[in-house]
Short mmCIF file of N, CA and C in Angstrom, two decimals:
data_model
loop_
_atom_site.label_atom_id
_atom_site.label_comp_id
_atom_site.label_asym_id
_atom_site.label_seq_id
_atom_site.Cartn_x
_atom_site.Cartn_y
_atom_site.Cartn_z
N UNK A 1 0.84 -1.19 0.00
CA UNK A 1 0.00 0.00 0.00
C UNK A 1 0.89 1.25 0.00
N UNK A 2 0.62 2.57 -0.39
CA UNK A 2 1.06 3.46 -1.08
C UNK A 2 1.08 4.01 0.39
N UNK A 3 2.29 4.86 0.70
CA UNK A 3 2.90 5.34 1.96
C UNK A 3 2.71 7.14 1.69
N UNK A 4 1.61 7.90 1.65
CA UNK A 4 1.67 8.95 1.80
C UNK A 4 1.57 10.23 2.84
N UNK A 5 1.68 9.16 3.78
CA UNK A 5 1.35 9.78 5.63
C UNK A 5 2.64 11.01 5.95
N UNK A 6 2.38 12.39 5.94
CA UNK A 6 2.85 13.51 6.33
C UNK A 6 2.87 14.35 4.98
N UNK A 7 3.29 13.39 3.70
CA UNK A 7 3.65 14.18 2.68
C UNK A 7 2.46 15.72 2.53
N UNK A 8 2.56 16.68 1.35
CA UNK A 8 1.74 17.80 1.34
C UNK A 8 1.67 17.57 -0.12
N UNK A 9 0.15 17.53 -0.16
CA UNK A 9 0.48 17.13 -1.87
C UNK A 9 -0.62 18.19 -2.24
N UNK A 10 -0.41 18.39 -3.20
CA UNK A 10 -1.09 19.55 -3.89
C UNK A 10 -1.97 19.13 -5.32
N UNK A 11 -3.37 19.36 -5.62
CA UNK A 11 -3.78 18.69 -6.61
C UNK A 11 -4.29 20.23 -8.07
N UNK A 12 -4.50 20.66 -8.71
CA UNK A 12 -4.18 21.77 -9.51
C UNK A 12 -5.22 21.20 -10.67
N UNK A 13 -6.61 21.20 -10.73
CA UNK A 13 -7.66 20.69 -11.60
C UNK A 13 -8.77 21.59 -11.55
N UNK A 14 -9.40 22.22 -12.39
CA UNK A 14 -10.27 22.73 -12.48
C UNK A 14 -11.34 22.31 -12.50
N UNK A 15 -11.79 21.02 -12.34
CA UNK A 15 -13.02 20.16 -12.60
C UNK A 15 -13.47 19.97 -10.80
N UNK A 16 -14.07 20.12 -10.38
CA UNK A 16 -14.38 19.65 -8.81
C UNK A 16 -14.44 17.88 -8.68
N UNK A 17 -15.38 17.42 -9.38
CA UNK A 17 -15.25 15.87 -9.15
C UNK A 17 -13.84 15.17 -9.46
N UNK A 18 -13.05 15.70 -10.41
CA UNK A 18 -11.61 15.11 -10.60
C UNK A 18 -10.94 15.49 -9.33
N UNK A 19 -10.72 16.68 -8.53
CA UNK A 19 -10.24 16.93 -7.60
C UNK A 19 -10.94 16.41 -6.21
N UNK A 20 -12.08 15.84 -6.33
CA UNK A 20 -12.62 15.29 -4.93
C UNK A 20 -12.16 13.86 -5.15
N UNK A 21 -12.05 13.12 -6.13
CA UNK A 21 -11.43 11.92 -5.70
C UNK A 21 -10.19 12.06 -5.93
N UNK A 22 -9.25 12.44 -6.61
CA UNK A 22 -8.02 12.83 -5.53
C UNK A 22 -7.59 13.45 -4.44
N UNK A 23 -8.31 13.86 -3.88
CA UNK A 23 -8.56 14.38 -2.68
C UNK A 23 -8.93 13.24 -1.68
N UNK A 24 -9.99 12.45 -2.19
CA UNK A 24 -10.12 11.50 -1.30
C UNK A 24 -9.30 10.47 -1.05
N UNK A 25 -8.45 10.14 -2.03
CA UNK A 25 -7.76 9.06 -1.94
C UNK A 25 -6.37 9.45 -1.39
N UNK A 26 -6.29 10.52 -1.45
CA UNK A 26 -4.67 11.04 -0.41
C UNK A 26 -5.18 11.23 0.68
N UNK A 27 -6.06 11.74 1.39
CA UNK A 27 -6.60 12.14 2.31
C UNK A 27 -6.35 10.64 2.95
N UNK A 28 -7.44 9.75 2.34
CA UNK A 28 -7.09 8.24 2.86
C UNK A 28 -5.81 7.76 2.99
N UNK A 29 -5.28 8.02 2.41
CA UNK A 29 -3.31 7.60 1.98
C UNK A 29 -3.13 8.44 3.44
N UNK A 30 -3.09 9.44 3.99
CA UNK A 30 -2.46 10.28 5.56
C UNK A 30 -1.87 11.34 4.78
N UNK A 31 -2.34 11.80 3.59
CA UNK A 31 -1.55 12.93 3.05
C UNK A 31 -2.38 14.06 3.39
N UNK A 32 -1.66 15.20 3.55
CA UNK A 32 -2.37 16.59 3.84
C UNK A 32 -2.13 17.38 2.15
N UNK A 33 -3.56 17.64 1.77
CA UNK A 33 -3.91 17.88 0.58
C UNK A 33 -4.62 19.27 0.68
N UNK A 34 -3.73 19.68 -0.44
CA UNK A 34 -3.88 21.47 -0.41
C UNK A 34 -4.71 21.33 -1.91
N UNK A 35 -5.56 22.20 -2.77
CA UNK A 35 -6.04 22.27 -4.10
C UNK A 35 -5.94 23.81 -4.53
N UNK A 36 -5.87 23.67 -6.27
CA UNK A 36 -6.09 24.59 -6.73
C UNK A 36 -6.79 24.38 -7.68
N UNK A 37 -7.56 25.55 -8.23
CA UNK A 37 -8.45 25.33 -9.49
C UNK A 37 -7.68 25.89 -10.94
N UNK A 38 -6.53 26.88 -10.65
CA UNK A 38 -5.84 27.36 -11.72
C UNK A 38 -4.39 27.18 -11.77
N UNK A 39 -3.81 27.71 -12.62
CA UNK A 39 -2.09 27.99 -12.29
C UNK A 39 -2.21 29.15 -11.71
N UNK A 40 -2.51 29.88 -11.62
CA UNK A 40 -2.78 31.43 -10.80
C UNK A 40 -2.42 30.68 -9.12
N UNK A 41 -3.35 30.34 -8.77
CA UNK A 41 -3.83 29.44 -7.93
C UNK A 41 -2.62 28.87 -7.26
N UNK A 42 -2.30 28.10 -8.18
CA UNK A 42 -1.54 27.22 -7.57
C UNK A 42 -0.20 27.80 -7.10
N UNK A 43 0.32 28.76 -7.81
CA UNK A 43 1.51 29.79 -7.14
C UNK A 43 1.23 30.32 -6.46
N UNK A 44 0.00 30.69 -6.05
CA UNK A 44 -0.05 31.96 -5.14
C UNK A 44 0.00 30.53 -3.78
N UNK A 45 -0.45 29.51 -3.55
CA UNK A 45 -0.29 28.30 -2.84
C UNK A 45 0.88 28.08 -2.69
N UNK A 46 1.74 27.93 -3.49
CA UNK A 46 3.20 27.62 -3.31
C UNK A 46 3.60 28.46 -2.65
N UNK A 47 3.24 29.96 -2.44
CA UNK A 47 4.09 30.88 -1.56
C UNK A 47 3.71 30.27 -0.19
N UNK A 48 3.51 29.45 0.50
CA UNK A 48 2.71 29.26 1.26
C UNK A 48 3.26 27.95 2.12
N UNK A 49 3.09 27.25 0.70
CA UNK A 49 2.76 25.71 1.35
C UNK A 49 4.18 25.16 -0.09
N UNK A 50 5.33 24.41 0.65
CA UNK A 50 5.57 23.60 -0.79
C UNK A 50 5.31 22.32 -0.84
N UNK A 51 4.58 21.65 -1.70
CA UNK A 51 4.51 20.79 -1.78
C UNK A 51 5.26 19.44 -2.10
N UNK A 52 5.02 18.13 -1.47
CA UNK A 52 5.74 16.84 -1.80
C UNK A 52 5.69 16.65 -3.08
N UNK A 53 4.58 16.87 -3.59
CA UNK A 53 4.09 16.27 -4.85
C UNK A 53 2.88 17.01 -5.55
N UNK A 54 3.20 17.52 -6.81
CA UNK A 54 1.64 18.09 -7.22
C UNK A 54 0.73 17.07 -8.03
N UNK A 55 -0.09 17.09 -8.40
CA UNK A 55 -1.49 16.12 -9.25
C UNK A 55 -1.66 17.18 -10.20
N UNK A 56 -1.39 17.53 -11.45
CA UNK A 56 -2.02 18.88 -12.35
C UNK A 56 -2.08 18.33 -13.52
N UNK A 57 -3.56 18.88 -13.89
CA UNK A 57 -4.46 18.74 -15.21
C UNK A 57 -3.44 19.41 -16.15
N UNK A 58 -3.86 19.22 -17.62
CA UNK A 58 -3.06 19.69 -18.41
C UNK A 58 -4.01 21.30 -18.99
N UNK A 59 -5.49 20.93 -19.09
CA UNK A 59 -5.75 21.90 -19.55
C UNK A 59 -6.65 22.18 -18.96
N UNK A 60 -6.40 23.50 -18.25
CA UNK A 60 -7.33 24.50 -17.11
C UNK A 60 -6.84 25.60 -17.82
N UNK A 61 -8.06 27.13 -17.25
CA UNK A 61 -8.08 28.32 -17.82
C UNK A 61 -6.99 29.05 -17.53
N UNK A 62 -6.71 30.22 -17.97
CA UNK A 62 -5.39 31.01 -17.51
C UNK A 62 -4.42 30.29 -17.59
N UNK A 63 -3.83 29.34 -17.65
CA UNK A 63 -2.96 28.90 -18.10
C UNK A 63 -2.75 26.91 -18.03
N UNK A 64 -2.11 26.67 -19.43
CA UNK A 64 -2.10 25.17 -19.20
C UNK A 64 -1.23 24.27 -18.44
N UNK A 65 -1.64 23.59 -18.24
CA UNK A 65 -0.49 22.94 -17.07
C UNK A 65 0.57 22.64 -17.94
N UNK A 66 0.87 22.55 -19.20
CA UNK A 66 2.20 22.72 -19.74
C UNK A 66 2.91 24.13 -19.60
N UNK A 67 2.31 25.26 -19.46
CA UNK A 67 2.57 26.84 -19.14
C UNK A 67 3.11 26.48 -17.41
N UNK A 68 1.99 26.15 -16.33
CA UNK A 68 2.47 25.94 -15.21
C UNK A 68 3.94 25.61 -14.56
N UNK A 69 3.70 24.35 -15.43
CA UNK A 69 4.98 23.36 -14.88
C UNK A 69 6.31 23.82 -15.51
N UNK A 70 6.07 24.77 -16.69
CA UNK A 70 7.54 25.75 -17.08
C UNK A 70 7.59 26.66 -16.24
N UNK A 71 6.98 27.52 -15.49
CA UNK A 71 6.73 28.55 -14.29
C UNK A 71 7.70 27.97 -13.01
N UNK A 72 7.06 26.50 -12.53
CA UNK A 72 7.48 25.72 -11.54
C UNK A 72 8.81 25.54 -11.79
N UNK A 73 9.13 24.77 -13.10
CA UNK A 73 10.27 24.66 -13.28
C UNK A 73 11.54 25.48 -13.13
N UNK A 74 11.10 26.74 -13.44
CA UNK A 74 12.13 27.76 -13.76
C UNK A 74 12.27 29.01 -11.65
N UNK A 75 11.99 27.66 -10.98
CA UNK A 75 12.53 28.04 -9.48
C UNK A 75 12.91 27.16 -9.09
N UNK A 76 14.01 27.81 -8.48
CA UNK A 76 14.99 26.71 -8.46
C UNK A 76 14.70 26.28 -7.23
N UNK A 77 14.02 26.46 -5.64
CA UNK A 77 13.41 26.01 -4.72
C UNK A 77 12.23 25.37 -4.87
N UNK A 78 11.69 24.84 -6.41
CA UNK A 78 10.32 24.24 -6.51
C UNK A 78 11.38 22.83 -7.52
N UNK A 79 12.24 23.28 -8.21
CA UNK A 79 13.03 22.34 -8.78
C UNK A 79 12.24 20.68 -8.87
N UNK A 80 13.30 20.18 -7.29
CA UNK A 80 12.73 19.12 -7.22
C UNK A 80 11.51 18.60 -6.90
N UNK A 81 10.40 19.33 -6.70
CA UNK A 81 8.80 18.64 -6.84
C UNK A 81 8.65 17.62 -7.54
N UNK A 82 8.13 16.85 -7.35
CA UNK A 82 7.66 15.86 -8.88
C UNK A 82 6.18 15.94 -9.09
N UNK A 83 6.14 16.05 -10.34
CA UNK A 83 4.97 16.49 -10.47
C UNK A 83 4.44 15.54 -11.87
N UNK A 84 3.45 15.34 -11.65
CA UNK A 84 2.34 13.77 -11.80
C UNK A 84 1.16 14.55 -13.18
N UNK A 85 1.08 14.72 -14.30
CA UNK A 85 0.07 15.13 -15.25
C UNK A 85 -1.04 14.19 -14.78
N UNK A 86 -2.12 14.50 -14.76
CA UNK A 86 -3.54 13.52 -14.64
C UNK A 86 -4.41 14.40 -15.66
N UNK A 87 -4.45 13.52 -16.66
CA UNK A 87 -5.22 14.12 -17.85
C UNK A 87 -6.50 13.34 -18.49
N UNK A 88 -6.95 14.15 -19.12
CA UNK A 88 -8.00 13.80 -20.22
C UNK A 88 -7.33 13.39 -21.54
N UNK A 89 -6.23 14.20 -21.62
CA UNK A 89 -5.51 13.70 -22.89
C UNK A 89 -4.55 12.20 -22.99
N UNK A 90 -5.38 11.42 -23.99
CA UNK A 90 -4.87 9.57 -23.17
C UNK A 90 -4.59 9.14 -24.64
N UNK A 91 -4.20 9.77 -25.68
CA UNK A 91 -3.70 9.32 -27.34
C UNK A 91 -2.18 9.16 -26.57
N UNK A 92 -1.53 8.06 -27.55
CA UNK A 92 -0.10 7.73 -26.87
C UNK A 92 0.82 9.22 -27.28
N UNK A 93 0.51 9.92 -28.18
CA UNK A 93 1.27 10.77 -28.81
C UNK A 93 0.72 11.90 -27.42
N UNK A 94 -0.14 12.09 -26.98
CA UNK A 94 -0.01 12.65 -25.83
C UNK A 94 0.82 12.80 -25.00
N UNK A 95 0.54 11.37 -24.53
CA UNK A 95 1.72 10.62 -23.48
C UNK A 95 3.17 10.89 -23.63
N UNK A 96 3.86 11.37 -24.41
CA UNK A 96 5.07 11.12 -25.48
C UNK A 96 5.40 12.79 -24.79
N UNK A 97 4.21 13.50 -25.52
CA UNK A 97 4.21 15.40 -25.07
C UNK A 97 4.72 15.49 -23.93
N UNK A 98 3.48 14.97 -23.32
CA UNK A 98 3.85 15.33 -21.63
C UNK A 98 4.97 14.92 -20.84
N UNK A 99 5.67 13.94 -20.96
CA UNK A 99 6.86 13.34 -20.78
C UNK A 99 8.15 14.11 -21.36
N UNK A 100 7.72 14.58 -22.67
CA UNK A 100 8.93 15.01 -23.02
C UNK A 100 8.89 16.97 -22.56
N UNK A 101 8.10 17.11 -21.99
CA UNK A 101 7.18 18.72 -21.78
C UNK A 101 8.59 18.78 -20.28
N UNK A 102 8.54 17.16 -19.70
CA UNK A 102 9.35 17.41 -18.46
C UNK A 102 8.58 17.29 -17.30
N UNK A 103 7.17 16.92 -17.27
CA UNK A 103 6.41 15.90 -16.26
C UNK A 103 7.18 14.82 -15.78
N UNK A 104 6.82 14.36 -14.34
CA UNK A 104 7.78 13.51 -13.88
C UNK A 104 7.08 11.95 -14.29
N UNK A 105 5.64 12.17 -14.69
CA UNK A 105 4.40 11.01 -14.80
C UNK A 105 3.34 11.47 -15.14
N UNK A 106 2.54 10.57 -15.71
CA UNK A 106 1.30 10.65 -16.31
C UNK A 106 0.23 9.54 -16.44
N UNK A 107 -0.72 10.41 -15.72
CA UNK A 107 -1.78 9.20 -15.02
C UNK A 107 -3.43 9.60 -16.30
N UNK A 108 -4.07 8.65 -16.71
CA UNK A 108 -4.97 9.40 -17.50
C UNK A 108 -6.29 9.06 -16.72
N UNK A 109 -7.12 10.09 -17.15
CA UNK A 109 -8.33 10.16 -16.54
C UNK A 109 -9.17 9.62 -17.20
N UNK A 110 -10.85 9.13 -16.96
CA UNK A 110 -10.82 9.30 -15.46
C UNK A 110 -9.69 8.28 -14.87
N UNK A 111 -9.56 8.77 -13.19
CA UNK A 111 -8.56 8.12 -12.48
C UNK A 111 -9.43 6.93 -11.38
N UNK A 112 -9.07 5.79 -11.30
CA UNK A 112 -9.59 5.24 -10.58
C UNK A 112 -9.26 5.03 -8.92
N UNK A 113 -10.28 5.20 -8.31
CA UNK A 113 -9.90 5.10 -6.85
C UNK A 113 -9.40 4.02 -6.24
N UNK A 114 -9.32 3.32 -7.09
CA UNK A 114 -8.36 1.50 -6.88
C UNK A 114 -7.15 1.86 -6.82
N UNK A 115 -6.37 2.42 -8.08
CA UNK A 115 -5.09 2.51 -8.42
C UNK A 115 -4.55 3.54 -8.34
N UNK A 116 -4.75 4.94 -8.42
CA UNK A 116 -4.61 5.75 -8.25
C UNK A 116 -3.18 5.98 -7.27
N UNK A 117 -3.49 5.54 -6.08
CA UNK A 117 -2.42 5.57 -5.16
C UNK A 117 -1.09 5.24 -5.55
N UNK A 118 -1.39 3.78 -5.78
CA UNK A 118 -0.28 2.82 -6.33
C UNK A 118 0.54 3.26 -7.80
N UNK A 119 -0.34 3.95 -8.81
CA UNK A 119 0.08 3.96 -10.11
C UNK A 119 1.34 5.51 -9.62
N UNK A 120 0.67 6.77 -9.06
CA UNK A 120 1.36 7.58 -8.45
C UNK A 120 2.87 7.33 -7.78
N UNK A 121 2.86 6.24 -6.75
CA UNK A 121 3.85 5.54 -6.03
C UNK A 121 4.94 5.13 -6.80
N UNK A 122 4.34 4.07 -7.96
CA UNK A 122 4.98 3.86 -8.77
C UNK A 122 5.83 4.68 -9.75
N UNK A 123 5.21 5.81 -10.24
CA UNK A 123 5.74 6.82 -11.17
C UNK A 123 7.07 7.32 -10.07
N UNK A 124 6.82 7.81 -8.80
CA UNK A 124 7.28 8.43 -8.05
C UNK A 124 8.75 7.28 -8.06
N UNK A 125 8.71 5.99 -7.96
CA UNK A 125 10.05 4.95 -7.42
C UNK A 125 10.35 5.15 -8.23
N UNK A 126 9.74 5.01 -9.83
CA UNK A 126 10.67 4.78 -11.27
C UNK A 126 11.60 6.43 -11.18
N UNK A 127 10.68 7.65 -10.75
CA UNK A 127 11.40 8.82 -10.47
C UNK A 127 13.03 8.65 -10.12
N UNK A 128 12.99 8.44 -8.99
CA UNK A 128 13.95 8.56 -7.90
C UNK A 128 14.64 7.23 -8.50
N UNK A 129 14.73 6.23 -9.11
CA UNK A 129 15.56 5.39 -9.29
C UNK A 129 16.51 5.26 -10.55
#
C-alpha cells in the first residue's frame, strides 16, 4: 500500500469531481492535501505551502499545465517537486508530449480510486531510481 502519511500534496484541476477523488484518496493515503483550481492558484499556494508532490491537469483556464509546470520549473526552490500530469488527454502521442514537456508522470483520466495511489507511487520509485 502506497505510503503517503505527512507528505503535502497539492492537486491543480479545475473540474471539482476530478479533484474530490483525488482528494479523497490522499486524504485516505495520511496525506495533507492542499487544491487549486488554476495555475494562478496554484503559485499563489506555493508561496505558502511547498509541496511533496503536485497532481495537475493539463488543460485548465489562464494557463495550461504545460505553461504551469515551465513557471514551476524555472525556481529553483520548486526544482525538485515531482509532479504527476492527470489528464483527459490519453492518445499515446499525448503521453510522449507530456513526458517530453518534463512531467515527472502521467496518469490518464478518469482516475480510478483502486489505483490511483499505487500507479502515483509507482511513477514516483521509477522517479527517484
Amino acid at each position: 500500500m502506497a505510503d503517503f502519511a505527512g507528505w503535502n500534496v497539492l492537486i491543480v484541476d479545475d473540474e471539482p469531481d476530478n479533484v474530490g477523488v483525488l482528494e479523497l484518496v490522499f486524504r485516505f493515503h495520511k496525506a495533507t492535501v492542499f487544491m487549486a483550481e488554476s495555475g494562478k492558484e496554484c503559485l499563489e499556494r506555493m508561496k505558502t505551502v511547498v509541496p511533496a508532490l503536485i497532481l495537475m491537469d493539463i488543460q485548465m483556464p489562464e494557463m495550461s499545465g504545460y505553461q504551469l509546470l515551465a513557471v514551476i520549473r524555472s525556481e529553483p526552490r520548486w526544482q525538485h517537486i515531482p509532479i504527476i500530469a492527470v489528464t483527459a488527454h490519453v492518445m499515446s502521442s499525448d503521453q510522449e508530449r507530456i513526458l517530453a514537456a518534463g512531467f515527472d508522470g502521467y496518469i490518464p483520466k478518469p482516475v480510478s480510486t483502486l489505483t490511483i495511489a499505487k500507479e502515483v507511487s509507482d511513477i514516483l520509485q521509477a522517479v527517484r531510481s
